[in-house]
Each structure stands twice: as structure tokens, then as C-alpha cells.
Amino acid sequence: DAGVIQSPRHEVTEMGQEVTLRCKPISGHNSLFWYRQTMMRGLELLIYFNNNVPIDDSGMPEDRFSAKMPNASFSTLKIQPSEPRDSAVYFCASSLLVQENYGYTFGSGTRLTVV
Amino acid sequence: SQQGEEDPQALSIQEGENATMNCSYKTSINNLQWYRQNSGRGLVHLILIRSNEREKHSGRLRVTLDTSKKSSSLLITASRAADTASYFCATDAATGRRALTFGSGTRLQVQP
């Protein structure tokens, strides 16, 4: 397995533009997580899906953020409109969640810069 | 504040020395996990210890868990320059949110 695949690796966009981040989880994993990492706030959970259903989106900053998982092999995180404070590294991770969380496999991240 | 808080925030040692990092958390857990992150990369899972376990080993890694004190430690023995990275603890809460909560991390620098 190639691991969790995220695209793009880097994204530079102007304030107000729409940004779409993509993730392909590991086959067989039933849970997918979107985290954001900044120096100030560390790793923050944005949203997670279990069996393609959003379970907890309480970490999504505001209505400008939305996430979808149309099938077991693909998820997107969209920011519209983007703002400079959204600049961060966005990670996607997948795992097998049964009665407890097992180890997560992280993607390499998307470094987003909003200017 | 975050569920897991690491201590120290940064650690610099010489190659061959042992490195110890600590993690404290607030709520009851199913398990606690340690991850490593090299600069510019994603996190890599190192080891998982369950709430009913007190100690676990994996190669040069030794993890302890004290649920009465809500704390864990990660020991890396005979460190190498390649161990230079940030290390994060993450907790799987027994109730509430069913996603891992990550601590703030310890930046480890191993001098060759």
C-alpha cells in the first residue's frame, strides 16, 4: 500500500480564493481524520469520518470549511473563501477504529499559504 | 488546554545518550500512543500502550504509563542523530470524542 496520499503537497493562494485539499486513505481503514497543524495551536482535529459518515465536525473553524467523503477511498477538505489565518499544514490520517483507536497512518500533509 | 502535554518542549542530547520525554493528560483513556514527526513530514506511529498496561518495549523505545497520575513517558535508549525529530503523545479518550487528541510535542535534537 502506498500509504495515505494527500494532494497537493503545497498550495499558495490569494485571500478569498477557494482551496480544495484531497486525501486517499489506506484501503481497509474505516476512519479518516483531518487535522491542522500550526506552531501556535499544534495539531487540531478538524473533522473525522467513520465508514464515510462525518461523526465529529466540532473542530471545523467556521462555515468556510467543509469536508466530504463520497466513498471509502476519497475525501476532500474545502475552504471557501480562504483567509491568511488558514495558513497551516493540513494532515489527513486514516485508521481502523473499532472499540478503540489504533495507530493512525498520516499523509505527508498539504502546506497551505494564503496571501 | 490540550489533552496531552509534553515535557520538556525541547531536548538536546549527545548521540549515545538516552532521551526521556513525558506526557500528561486529563481524562480517562483507552490507550495512549506516541508518534514521531520529522521536519516537513507527516506523523509516524511508534507505539501504543493500553490503559491496563504499565510498560511496553519496542526496539530502543520504552514506554511507561501511570493511569493514577495520568502520565506517560517515552524513553529512547542509545540515541542516534537520526532520532532527531518531534515526538508527540496522543490519547484515545474512554468517553466523548472518538479521535486521538495530540499533545504539543517535544523537539528532540541528537548531536552527532
PDB file of N, CA and C in Angstrom, chain A residues 38-77:
ATOM      1  N   THR A  38      -0.352  24.011  13.324  1.00  0.00           N
ATOM      2  CA  THR A  38       0.303  25.312  13.321  1.00  0.00           C
ATOM      3  C   THR A  38       1.239  25.394  14.511  1.00  0.00           C
ATOM      4  N   MET A  39       2.178  26.309  14.452  1.00  0.00           N
ATOM      5  CA  MET A  39       3.097  26.482  15.572  1.00  0.00           C
ATOM      6  C   MET A  39       2.347  26.910  16.830  1.00  0.00           C
ATOM      7  N   MET A  40       1.365  27.776  16.642  1.00  0.00           N
ATOM      8  CA  MET A  40       0.676  28.340  17.810  1.00  0.00           C
ATOM      9  C   MET A  40      -0.283  27.342  18.467  1.00  0.00           C
ATOM     10  N   ARG A  41      -0.985  26.558  17.664  1.00  0.00           N
ATOM     11  CA  ARG A  41      -2.057  25.720  18.190  1.00  0.00           C
ATOM     12  C   ARG A  41      -1.769  24.230  18.121  1.00  0.00           C
ATOM     13  N   GLY A  42      -0.630  23.856  17.565  1.00  0.00           N
ATOM     14  CA  GLY A  42      -0.295  22.437  17.488  1.00  0.00           C
ATOM     15  C   GLY A  42      -1.200  21.705  16.514  1.00  0.00           C
ATOM     16  N   LEU A  43      -1.473  20.450  16.810  1.00  0.00           N
ATOM     17  CA  LEU A  43      -2.317  19.608  15.969  1.00  0.00           C
ATOM     18  C   LEU A  43      -3.745  19.670  16.457  1.00  0.00           C
ATOM     19  N   GLU A  44      -4.624  20.138  15.599  1.00  0.00           N
ATOM     20  CA  GLU A  44      -6.035  20.258  15.949  1.00  0.00           C
ATOM     21  C   GLU A  44      -6.871  19.354  15.044  1.00  0.00           C
ATOM     22  N   LEU A  45      -7.771  18.611  15.652  1.00  0.00           N
ATOM     23  CA  LEU A  45      -8.701  17.807  14.857  1.00  0.00           C
ATOM     24  C   LEU A  45      -9.761  18.721  14.253  1.00  0.00           C
ATOM     25  N   LEU A  46      -9.937  18.604  12.952  1.00  0.00           N
ATOM     26  CA  LEU A  46     -10.986  19.385  12.293  1.00  0.00           C
ATOM     27  C   LEU A  46     -12.277  18.573  12.191  1.00  0.00           C
ATOM     28  N   ILE A  47     -12.161  17.362  11.669  1.00  0.00           N
ATOM     29  CA  ILE A  47     -13.327  16.518  11.442  1.00  0.00           C
ATOM     30  C   ILE A  47     -12.864  15.092  11.281  1.00  0.00           C
ATOM     31  N   TYR A  48     -13.727  14.126  11.622  1.00  0.00           N
ATOM     32  CA  TYR A  48     -13.405  12.764  11.263  1.00  0.00           C
ATOM     33  C   TYR A  48     -14.640  12.020  10.785  1.00  0.00           C
ATOM     34  N   PHE A  49     -14.389  11.056   9.938  1.00  0.00           N
ATOM     35  CA  PHE A  49     -15.408  10.224   9.328  1.00  0.00           C
ATOM     36  C   PHE A  49     -15.222   8.774   9.792  1.00  0.00           C
ATOM     37  N   ASN A  50     -16.323   8.111   9.983  1.00  0.00           N
ATOM     38  CA  ASN A  50     -16.300   6.680  10.238  1.00  0.00           C
ATOM     39  C   ASN A  50     -17.238   6.022   9.229  1.00  0.00           C
ATOM     40  N   ASN A  51     -16.705   5.073   8.466  1.00  0.00           N
ATOM     41  CA  ASN A  51     -17.491   4.447   7.392  1.00  0.00           C
ATOM     42  C   ASN A  51     -18.140   5.506   6.479  1.00  0.00           C
ATOM     43  N   ASN A  52     -17.371   6.504   6.137  1.00  0.00           N
ATOM     44  CA  ASN A  52     -17.720   7.583   5.209  1.00  0.00           C
ATOM     45  C   ASN A  52     -18.717   8.597   5.779  1.00  0.00           C
ATOM     46  N   VAL A  53     -19.116   8.448   7.021  1.00  0.00           N
ATOM     47  CA  VAL A  53     -20.093   9.342   7.633  1.00  0.00           C
ATOM     48  C   VAL A  53     -19.370  10.305   8.570  1.00  0.00           C
ATOM     49  N   PRO A  54     -19.631  11.617   8.444  1.00  0.00           N
ATOM     50  CA  PRO A  54     -18.992  12.562   9.377  1.00  0.00           C
ATOM     51  C   PRO A  54     -19.529  12.337  10.789  1.00  0.00           C
ATOM     52  N   ILE A  55     -18.617  12.155  11.736  1.00  0.00           N
ATOM     53  CA  ILE A  55     -19.009  11.843  13.111  1.00  0.00           C
ATOM     54  C   ILE A  55     -18.861  13.052  14.015  1.00  0.00           C
ATOM     55  N   ASP A  56     -17.740  13.749  13.881  1.00  0.00           N
ATOM     56  CA  ASP A  56     -17.459  14.870  14.762  1.00  0.00           C
ATOM     57  C   ASP A  56     -16.824  15.977  13.945  1.00  0.00           C
ATOM     58  N   ASP A  57     -17.555  17.043  13.718  1.00  0.00           N
ATOM     59  CA  ASP A  57     -17.004  18.185  12.977  1.00  0.00           C
ATOM     60  C   ASP A  57     -16.886  19.406  13.875  1.00  0.00           C
ATOM     61  N   SER A  58     -16.846  19.188  15.167  1.00  0.00           N
ATOM     62  CA  SER A  58     -16.808  20.311  16.103  1.00  0.00           C
ATOM     63  C   SER A  58     -15.514  21.111  16.003  1.00  0.00           C
ATOM     64  N   GLY A  59     -14.507  20.541  15.384  1.00  0.00           N
ATOM     65  CA  GLY A  59     -13.252  21.257  15.219  1.00  0.00           C
ATOM     66  C   GLY A  59     -13.172  22.114  13.977  1.00  0.00           C
ATOM     67  N   MET A  60     -14.152  22.022  13.127  1.00  0.00           N
ATOM     68  CA  MET A  60     -14.155  22.846  11.911  1.00  0.00           C
ATOM     69  C   MET A  60     -14.319  24.305  12.339  1.00  0.00           C
ATOM     70  N   PRO A  61     -13.384  25.164  11.941  1.00  0.00           N
ATOM     71  CA  PRO A  61     -13.362  26.528  12.479  1.00  0.00           C
ATOM     72  C   PRO A  61     -14.652  27.306  12.232  1.00  0.00           C
ATOM     73  N   GLU A  62     -15.188  27.240  11.065  1.00  0.00           N
ATOM     74  CA  GLU A  62     -16.378  28.026  10.743  1.00  0.00           C
ATOM     75  C   GLU A  62     -16.958  27.522   9.434  1.00  0.00           C
ATOM     76  N   ASP A  63     -18.023  28.195   9.005  1.00  0.00           N
ATOM     77  CA  ASP A  63     -18.737  27.727   7.827  1.00  0.00           C
ATOM     78  C   ASP A  63     -17.891  27.770   6.558  1.00  0.00           C
ATOM     79  N   ARG A  64     -16.778  28.439   6.603  1.00  0.00           N
ATOM     80  CA  ARG A  64     -15.933  28.500   5.412  1.00  0.00           C
ATOM     81  C   ARG A  64     -15.288  27.136   5.118  1.00  0.00           C
ATOM     82  N   PHE A  65     -15.263  26.280   6.119  1.00  0.00           N
ATOM     83  CA  PHE A  65     -14.665  24.963   5.969  1.00  0.00           C
ATOM     84  C   PHE A  65     -15.753  23.911   5.764  1.00  0.00           C
ATOM     85  N   SER A  66     -15.509  23.011   4.827  1.00  0.00           N
ATOM     86  CA  SER A  66     -16.415  21.889   4.624  1.00  0.00           C
ATOM     87  C   SER A  66     -15.598  20.672   4.210  1.00  0.00           C
ATOM     88  N   ALA A  67     -16.080  19.497   4.560  1.00  0.00           N
ATOM     89  CA  ALA A  67     -15.387  18.257   4.219  1.00  0.00           C
ATOM     90  C   ALA A  67     -16.398  17.227   3.753  1.00  0.00           C
ATOM     91  N   LYS A  68     -15.943  16.411   2.805  1.00  0.00           N
ATOM     92  CA  LYS A  68     -16.796  15.363   2.278  1.00  0.00           C
ATOM     93  C   LYS A  68     -16.008  14.068   2.165  1.00  0.00           C
ATOM     94  N   MET A  69     -16.742  12.975   2.200  1.00  0.00           N
ATOM     95  CA  MET A  69     -16.138  11.669   1.943  1.00  0.00           C
ATOM     96  C   MET A  69     -17.147  10.879   1.121  1.00  0.00           C
ATOM     97  N   PRO A  70     -17.142  11.053  -0.180  1.00  0.00           N
ATOM     98  CA  PRO A  70     -18.161  10.430  -1.032  1.00  0.00           C
ATOM     99  C   PRO A  70     -18.049   8.917  -1.114  1.00  0.00           C
ATOM    100  N   ASN A  71     -16.836   8.387  -0.856  1.00  0.00           N
ATOM    101  CA  ASN A  71     -16.669   6.935  -0.841  1.00  0.00           C
ATOM    102  C   ASN A  71     -15.479   6.592   0.052  1.00  0.00           C
ATOM    103  N   ALA A  72     -15.229   5.325   0.218  1.00  0.00           N
ATOM    104  CA  ALA A  72     -14.217   4.874   1.181  1.00  0.00           C
ATOM    105  C   ALA A  72     -12.799   5.205   0.763  1.00  0.00           C
ATOM    106  N   SER A  73     -12.594   5.659  -0.454  1.00  0.00           N
ATOM    107  CA  SER A  73     -11.230   5.863  -0.932  1.00  0.00           C
ATOM    108  C   SER A  73     -10.913   7.318  -1.243  1.00  0.00           C
ATOM    109  N   PHE A  74     -11.772   8.253  -0.823  1.00  0.00           N
ATOM    110  CA  PHE A  74     -11.512   9.635  -1.196  1.00  0.00           C
ATOM    111  C   PHE A  74     -12.209  10.606  -0.237  1.00  0.00           C
ATOM    112  N   SER A  75     -11.491  11.656   0.119  1.00  0.00           N
ATOM    113  CA  SER A  75     -12.079  12.709   0.936  1.00  0.00           C
ATOM    114  C   SER A  75     -11.511  14.052   0.489  1.00  0.00           C
ATOM    115  N   THR A  76     -12.307  15.095   0.675  1.00  0.00           N
ATOM    116  CA  THR A  76     -11.856  16.443   0.373  1.00  0.00           C
ATOM    117  C   THR A  76     -12.138  17.362   1.546  1.00  0.00           C
ATOM    118  N   LEU A  77     -11.273  18.350   1.698  1.00  0.00           N
ATOM    119  CA  LEU A  77     -11.461  19.436   2.655  1.00  0.00           C
ATOM    120  C   LEU A  77     -11.418  20.725   1.855  1.00  0.00           C
TER     121      LEU A  77
END
